[in-house]
PDB file of C-alpha atoms in Angstrom:
ATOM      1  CA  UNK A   1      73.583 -32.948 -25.336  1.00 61.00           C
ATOM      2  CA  UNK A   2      69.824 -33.893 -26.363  1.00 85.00           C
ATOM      3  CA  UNK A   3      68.805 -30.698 -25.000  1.00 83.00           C
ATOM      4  CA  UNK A   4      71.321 -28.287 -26.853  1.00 88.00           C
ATOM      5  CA  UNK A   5      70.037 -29.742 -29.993  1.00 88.00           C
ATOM      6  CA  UNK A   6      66.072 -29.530 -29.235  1.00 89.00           C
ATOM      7  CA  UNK A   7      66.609 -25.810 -28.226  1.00 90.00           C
ATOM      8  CA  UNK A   8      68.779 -24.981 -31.115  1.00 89.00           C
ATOM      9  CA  UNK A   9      65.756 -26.772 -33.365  1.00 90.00           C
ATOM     10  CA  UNK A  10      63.305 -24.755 -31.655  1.00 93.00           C
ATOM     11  CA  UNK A  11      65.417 -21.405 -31.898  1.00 91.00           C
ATOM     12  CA  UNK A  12      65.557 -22.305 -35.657  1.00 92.00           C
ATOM     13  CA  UNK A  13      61.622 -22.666 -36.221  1.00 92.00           C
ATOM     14  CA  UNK A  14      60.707 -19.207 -34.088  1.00 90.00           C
ATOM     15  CA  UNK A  15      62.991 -17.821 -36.059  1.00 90.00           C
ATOM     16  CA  UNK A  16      62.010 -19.360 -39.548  1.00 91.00           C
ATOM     17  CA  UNK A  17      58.650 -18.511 -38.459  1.00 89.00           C
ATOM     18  CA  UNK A  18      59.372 -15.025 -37.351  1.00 86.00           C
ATOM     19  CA  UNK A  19      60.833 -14.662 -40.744  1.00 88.00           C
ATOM     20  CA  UNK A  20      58.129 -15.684 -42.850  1.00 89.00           C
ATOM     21  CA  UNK A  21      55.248 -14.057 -40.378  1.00 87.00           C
ATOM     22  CA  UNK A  22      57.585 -10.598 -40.866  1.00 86.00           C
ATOM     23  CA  UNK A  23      57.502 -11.529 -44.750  1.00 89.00           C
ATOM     24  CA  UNK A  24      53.747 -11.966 -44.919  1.00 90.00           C
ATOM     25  CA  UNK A  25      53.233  -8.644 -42.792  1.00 88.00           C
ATOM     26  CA  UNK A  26      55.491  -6.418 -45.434  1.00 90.00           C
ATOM     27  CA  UNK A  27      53.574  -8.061 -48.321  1.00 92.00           C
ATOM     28  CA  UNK A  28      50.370  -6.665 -46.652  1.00 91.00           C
ATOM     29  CA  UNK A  29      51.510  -3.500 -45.879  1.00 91.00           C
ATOM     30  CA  UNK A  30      52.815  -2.870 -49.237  1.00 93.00           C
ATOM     31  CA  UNK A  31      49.583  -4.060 -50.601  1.00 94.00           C
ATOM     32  CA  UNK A  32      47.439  -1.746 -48.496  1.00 93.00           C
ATOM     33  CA  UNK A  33      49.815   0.858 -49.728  1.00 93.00           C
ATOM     34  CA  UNK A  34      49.146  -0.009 -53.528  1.00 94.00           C
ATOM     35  CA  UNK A  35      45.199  -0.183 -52.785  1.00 93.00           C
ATOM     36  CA  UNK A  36      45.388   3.709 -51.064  1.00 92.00           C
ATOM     37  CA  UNK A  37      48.086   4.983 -53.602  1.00 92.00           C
ATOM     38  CA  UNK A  38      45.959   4.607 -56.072  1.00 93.00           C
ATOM     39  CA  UNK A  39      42.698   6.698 -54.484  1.00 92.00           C
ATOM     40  CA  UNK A  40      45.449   9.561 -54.104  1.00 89.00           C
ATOM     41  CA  UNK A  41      48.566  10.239 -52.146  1.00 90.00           C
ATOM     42  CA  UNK A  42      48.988   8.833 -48.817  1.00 92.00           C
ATOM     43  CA  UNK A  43      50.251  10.222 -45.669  1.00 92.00           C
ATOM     44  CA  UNK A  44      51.675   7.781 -43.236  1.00 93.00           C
ATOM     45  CA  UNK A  45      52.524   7.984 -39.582  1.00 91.00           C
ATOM     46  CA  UNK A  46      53.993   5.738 -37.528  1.00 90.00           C
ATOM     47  CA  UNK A  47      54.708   4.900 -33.522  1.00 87.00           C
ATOM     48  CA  UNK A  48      56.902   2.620 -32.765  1.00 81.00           C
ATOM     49  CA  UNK A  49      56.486   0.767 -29.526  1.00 72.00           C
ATOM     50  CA  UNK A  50      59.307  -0.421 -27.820  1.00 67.00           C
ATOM     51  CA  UNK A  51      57.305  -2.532 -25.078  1.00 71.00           C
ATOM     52  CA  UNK A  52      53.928  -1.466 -25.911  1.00 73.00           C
ATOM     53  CA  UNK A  53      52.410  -2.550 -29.567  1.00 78.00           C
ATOM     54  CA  UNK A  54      53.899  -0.808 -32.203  1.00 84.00           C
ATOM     55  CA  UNK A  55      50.988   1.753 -34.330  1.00 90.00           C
ATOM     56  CA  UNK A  56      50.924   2.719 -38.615  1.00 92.00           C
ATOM     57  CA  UNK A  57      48.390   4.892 -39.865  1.00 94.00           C
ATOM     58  CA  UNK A  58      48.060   5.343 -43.509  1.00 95.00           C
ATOM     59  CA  UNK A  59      45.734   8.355 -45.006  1.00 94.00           C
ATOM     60  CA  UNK A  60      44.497   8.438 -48.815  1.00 94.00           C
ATOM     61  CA  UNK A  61      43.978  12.096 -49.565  1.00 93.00           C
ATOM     62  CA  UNK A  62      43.255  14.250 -52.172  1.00 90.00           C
ATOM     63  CA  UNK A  63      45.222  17.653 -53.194  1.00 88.00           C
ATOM     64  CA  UNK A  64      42.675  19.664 -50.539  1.00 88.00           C
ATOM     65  CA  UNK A  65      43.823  16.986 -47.691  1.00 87.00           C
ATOM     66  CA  UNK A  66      40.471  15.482 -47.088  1.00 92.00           C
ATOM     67  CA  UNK A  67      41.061  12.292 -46.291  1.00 92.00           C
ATOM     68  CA  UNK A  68      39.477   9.875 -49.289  1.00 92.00           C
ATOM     69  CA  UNK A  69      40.589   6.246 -46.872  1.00 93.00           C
ATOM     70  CA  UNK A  70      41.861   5.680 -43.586  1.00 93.00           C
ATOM     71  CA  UNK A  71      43.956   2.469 -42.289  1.00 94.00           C
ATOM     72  CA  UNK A  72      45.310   1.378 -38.701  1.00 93.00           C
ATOM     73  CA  UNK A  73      47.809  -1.452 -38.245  1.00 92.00           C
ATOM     74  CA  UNK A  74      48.693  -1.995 -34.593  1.00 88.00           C
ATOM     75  CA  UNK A  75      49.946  -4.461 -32.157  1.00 83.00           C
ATOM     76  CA  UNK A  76      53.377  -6.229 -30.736  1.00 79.00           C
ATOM     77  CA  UNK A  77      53.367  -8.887 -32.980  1.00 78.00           C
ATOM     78  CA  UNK A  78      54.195  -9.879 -36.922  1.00 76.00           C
ATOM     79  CA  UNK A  79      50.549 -10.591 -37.080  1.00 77.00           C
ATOM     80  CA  UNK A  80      48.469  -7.641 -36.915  1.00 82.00           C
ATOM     81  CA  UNK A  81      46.969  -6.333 -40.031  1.00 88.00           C
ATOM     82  CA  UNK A  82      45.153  -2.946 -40.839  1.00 91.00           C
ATOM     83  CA  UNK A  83      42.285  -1.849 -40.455  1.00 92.00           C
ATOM     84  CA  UNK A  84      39.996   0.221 -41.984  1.00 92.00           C
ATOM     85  CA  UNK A  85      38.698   3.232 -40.134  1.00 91.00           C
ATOM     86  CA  UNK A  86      35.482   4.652 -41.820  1.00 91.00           C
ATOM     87  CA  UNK A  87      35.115   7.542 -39.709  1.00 91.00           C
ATOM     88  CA  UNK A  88      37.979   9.794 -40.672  1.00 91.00           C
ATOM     89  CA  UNK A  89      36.698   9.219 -44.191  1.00 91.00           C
ATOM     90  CA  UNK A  90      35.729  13.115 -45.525  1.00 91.00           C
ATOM     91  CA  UNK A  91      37.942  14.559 -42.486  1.00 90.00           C
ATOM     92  CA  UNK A  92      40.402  17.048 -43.525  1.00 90.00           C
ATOM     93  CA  UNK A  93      44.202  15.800 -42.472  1.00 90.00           C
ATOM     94  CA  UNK A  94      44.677  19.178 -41.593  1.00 87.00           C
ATOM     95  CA  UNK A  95      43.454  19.409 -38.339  1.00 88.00           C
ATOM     96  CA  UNK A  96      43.973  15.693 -37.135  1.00 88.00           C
ATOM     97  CA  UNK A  97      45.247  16.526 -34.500  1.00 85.00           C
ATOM     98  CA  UNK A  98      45.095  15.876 -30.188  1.00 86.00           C
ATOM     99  CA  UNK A  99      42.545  18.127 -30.360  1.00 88.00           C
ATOM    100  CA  UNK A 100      40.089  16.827 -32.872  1.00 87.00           C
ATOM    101  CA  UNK A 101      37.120  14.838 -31.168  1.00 89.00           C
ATOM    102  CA  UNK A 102      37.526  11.560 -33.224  1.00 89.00           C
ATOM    103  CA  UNK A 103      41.346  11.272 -32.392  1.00 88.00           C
ATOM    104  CA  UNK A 104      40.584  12.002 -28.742  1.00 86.00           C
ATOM    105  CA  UNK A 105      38.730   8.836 -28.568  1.00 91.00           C
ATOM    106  CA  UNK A 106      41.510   6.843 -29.696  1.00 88.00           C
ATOM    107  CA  UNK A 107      44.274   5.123 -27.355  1.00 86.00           C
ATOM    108  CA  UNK A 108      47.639   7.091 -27.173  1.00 87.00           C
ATOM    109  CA  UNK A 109      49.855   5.568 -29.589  1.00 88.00           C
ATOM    110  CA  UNK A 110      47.210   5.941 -32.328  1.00 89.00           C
ATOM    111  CA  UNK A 111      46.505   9.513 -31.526  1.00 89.00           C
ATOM    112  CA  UNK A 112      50.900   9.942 -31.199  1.00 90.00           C
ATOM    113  CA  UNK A 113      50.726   8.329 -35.103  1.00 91.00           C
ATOM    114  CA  UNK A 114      48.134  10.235 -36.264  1.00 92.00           C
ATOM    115  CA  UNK A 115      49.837  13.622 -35.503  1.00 91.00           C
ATOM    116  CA  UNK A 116      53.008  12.313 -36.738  1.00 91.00           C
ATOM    117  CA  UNK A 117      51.183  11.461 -40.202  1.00 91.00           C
ATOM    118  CA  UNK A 118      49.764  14.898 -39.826  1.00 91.00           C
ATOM    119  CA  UNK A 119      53.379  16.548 -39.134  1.00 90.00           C
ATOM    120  CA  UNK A 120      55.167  14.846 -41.772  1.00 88.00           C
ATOM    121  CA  UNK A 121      52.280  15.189 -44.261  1.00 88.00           C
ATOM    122  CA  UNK A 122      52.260  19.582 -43.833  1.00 87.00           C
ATOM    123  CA  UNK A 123      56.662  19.345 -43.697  1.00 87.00           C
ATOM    124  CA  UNK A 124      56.321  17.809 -47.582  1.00 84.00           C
ATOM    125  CA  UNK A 125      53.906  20.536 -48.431  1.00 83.00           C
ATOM    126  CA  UNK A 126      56.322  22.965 -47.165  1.00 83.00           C
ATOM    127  CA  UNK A 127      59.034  21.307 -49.149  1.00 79.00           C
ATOM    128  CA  UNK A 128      61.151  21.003 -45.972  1.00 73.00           C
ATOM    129  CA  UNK A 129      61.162  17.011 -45.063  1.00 66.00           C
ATOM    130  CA  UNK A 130      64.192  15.491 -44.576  1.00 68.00           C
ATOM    131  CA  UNK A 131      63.923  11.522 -43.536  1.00 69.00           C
ATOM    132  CA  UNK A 132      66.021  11.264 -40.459  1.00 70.00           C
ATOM    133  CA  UNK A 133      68.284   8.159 -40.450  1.00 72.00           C
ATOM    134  CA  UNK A 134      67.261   6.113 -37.805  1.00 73.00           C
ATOM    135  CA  UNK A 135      70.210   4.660 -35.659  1.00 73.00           C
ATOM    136  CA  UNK A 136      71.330   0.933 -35.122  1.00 76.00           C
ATOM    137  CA  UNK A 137      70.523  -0.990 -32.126  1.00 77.00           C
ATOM    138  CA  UNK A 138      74.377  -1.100 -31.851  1.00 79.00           C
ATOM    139  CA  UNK A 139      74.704   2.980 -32.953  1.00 79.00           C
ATOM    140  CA  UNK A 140      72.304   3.244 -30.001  1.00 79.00           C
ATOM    141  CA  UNK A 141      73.830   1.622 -27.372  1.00 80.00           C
ATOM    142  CA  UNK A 142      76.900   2.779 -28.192  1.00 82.00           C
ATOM    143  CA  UNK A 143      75.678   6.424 -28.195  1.00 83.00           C
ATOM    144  CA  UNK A 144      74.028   5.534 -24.267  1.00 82.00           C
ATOM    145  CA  UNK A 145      77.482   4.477 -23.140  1.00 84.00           C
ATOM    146  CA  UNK A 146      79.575   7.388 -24.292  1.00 85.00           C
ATOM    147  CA  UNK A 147      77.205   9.577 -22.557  1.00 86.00           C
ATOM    148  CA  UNK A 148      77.511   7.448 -19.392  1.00 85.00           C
ATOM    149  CA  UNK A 149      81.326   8.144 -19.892  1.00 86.00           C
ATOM    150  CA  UNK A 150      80.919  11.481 -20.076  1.00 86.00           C
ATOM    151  CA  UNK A 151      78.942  11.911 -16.949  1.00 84.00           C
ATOM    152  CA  UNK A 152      81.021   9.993 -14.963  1.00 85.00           C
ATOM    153  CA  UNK A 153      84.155  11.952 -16.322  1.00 83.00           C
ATOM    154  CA  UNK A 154      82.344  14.678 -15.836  1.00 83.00           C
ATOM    155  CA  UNK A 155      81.556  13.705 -11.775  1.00 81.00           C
ATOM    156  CA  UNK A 156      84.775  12.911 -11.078  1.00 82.00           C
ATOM    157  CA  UNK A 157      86.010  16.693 -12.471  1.00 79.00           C
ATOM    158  CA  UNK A 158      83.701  17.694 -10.206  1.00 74.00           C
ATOM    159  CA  UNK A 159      81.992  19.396 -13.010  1.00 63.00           C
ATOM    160  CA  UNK A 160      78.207  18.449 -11.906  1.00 55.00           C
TER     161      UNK A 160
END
């Protein structure tokens, strides 16, 4: 019974921890955010990583798009903290893209957030951005099993 209680405690603390690591994190974030907002607007992308550490990139810009301050948060864990990336400074958001020779050097899920900050930062120019509501974990695997259904009633029809 000694050992239901010891791993409940030590449930508890992760989690408390967790908690206030996750509340510590936001509180950065929305500071970095206050520090850029006020050199211009910002453009933020994001990658989340499911397995792999999760990527934000924030851009300062002004109304041409050059980018005025650049910041990178990534990793897997409530720790990780941006960074400051001096050498997109004067670079025009524009054409950060896959292409450009200073994303190139950067790892995959940086480059994936960088275009998405790109993307989403040229679809509020247009006027046509729309945030998509992201679906529960519950939403999602509810979604996954009613398309399992529907192959397998599908199979046995004899319709694949």
């Amino acid at each position: 019974m000694s050992f239901i209680y010891l791993f409940a405690g030590m449930a508890l603390a992760a989690f408390l921890c967790q908690s206030l690591f996750g509340y510590y994190q936001i509180k950065h974030f929305n500071h970095v955010y206050q520090v850029l907002r006020q050199k211009g607007r910002v453009a933020i992308g994001r990658r989340a990583g499911k397995i792999q550490a999760g990527t934000i990139v924030m851009f300062a810009i002004d109304d041409t798009g050059k980018i005025l301050d650049a910041r990178l948060m990534q990793g897997i864990s409530v720790i990780a903290r941006f960074k400051t990336l001096p050498d997109y400074i004067g670079e025009d958001l524009n054409f950060i893209d896959r292409y450009h020779p200073l994303v190139q050097k950067e790892n995959k899920l940086t480059q994936l957030a960088m275009e998405n900050a790109r993307e989403i930062y040229l679809r509020v120019e247009m006027g046509n951005y729309e945030e998509e509501p992201s679906l529960s974990p519950l939403q999602k695997l509810s979604q996954g099993l009613s398309q399992v259904t529907t192959k397998i009633e599908n199979k046995i029809k004899g319709r694949e």
